[in-house]
PDB file of C-alpha atoms in Angstrom:
ATOM      1  CA  MET A   1      53.554  86.579  61.416  1.00 55.00           C
ATOM      2  CA  ALA A   2      54.206  87.730  65.139  1.00 62.00           C
ATOM      3  CA  GLU A   3      52.289  90.897  66.144  1.00 75.00           C
ATOM      4  CA  GLN A   4      54.466  94.000  67.134  1.00 79.00           C
ATOM      5  CA  SER A   5      53.872  95.481  70.341  1.00 89.00           C
ATOM      6  CA  PHE A   6      54.425  98.974  71.330  1.00 91.00           C
ATOM      7  CA  THR A   7      55.975 100.513  74.577  1.00 94.00           C
ATOM      8  CA  ASP A   8      54.800 103.179  76.231  1.00 94.00           C
ATOM      9  CA  ASP A   9      56.967 105.909  75.142  1.00 95.00           C
ATOM     10  CA  GLU A  10      56.303 104.795  71.582  1.00 94.00           C
ATOM     11  CA  TYR A  11      52.679 104.856  71.835  1.00 94.00           C
ATOM     12  CA  GLU A  12      53.023 108.477  73.660  1.00 91.00           C
ATOM     13  CA  PHE A  13      55.078 109.493  70.600  1.00 94.00           C
ATOM     14  CA  LEU A  14      52.258 108.037  67.898  1.00 93.00           C
ATOM     15  CA  ARG A  15      49.515 109.921  69.793  1.00 91.00           C
ATOM     16  CA  HIS A  16      51.321 113.120  69.467  1.00 93.00           C
ATOM     17  CA  ALA A  17      52.315 113.006  66.121  1.00 94.00           C
ATOM     18  CA  ARG A  18      48.673 112.089  65.226  1.00 94.00           C
ATOM     19  CA  PHE A  19      46.678 114.646  67.791  1.00 92.00           C
ATOM     20  CA  GLY A  20      49.798 117.325  68.684  1.00 93.00           C
ATOM     21  CA  GLU A  21      49.638 118.583  71.913  1.00 89.00           C
ATOM     22  CA  LEU A  22      46.666 119.164  74.062  1.00 86.00           C
ATOM     23  CA  PRO A  23      45.135 122.721  74.453  1.00 88.00           C
ATOM     24  CA  PRO A  24      46.003 124.465  78.069  1.00 91.00           C
ATOM     25  CA  ALA A  25      43.421 123.618  80.599  1.00 93.00           C
ATOM     26  CA  VAL A  26      40.724 125.925  81.124  1.00 92.00           C
ATOM     27  CA  ARG A  27      40.995 127.936  84.607  1.00 94.00           C
ATOM     28  CA  PRO A  28      38.135 127.436  87.331  1.00 93.00           C
ATOM     29  CA  ASP A  29      37.770 131.299  86.873  1.00 93.00           C
ATOM     30  CA  GLU A  30      37.598 131.045  82.840  1.00 93.00           C
ATOM     31  CA  ARG A  31      34.610 128.326  83.209  1.00 92.00           C
ATOM     32  CA  VAL A  32      31.117 129.690  82.964  1.00 91.00           C
ATOM     33  CA  ALA A  33      27.917 128.024  84.326  1.00 89.00           C
ATOM     34  CA  LEU A  34      26.201 125.068  81.813  1.00 85.00           C
ATOM     35  CA  THR A  35      22.563 126.649  80.569  1.00 84.00           C
ATOM     36  CA  GLU A  36      20.515 123.672  79.662  1.00 79.00           C
ATOM     37  CA  THR A  37      17.673 124.452  76.586  1.00 80.00           C
ATOM     38  CA  ASP A  38      13.884 123.272  76.186  1.00 74.00           C
ATOM     39  CA  PRO A  39      14.295 119.613  75.270  1.00 70.00           C
ATOM     40  CA  GLY A  40      13.265 118.959  71.438  1.00 66.00           C
ATOM     41  CA  ARG A  41       9.823 118.644  70.734  1.00 64.00           C
ATOM     42  CA  ASP A  42       8.502 115.587  68.563  1.00 68.00           C
ATOM     43  CA  GLN A  43       4.939 117.332  67.610  1.00 63.00           C
ATOM     44  CA  PRO A  44       4.414 120.293  65.313  1.00 58.00           C
ATOM     45  CA  GLU A  45       3.202 123.499  66.473  1.00 61.00           C
ATOM     46  CA  PRO A  46      -0.292 124.096  67.234  1.00 66.00           C
ATOM     47  CA  GLU A  47      -0.636 126.689  64.456  1.00 64.00           C
ATOM     48  CA  ASP A  48       0.880 124.400  61.548  1.00 62.00           C
ATOM     49  CA  PRO A  49      -0.039 120.561  62.064  1.00 60.00           C
ATOM     50  CA  VAL A  50       0.616 120.083  57.954  1.00 64.00           C
ATOM     51  CA  ARG A  51       4.300 120.789  58.556  1.00 64.00           C
ATOM     52  CA  TRP A  52       5.020 117.168  60.073  1.00 63.00           C
ATOM     53  CA  ASN A  53       2.178 115.440  57.630  1.00 66.00           C
ATOM     54  CA  VAL A  54       4.932 113.844  55.505  1.00 64.00           C
ATOM     55  CA  GLN A  55       3.900 111.309  53.014  1.00 62.00           C
ATOM     56  CA  GLY A  56       6.335 108.891  51.486  1.00 55.00           C
TER      57      GLY A  56
END
């Protein structure tokens, strides 16, 4: 059986049917600065060494 290919207009309709309309774009004056947080730690806190002592 031959594979059916959609036109760009049909793909556009299918995207709209699945996802709906995009929200309005954020205006530059509504944007906020990104604040980075501290990186995650892979070691326990010094006062709690047993916390990460997992035995399986």
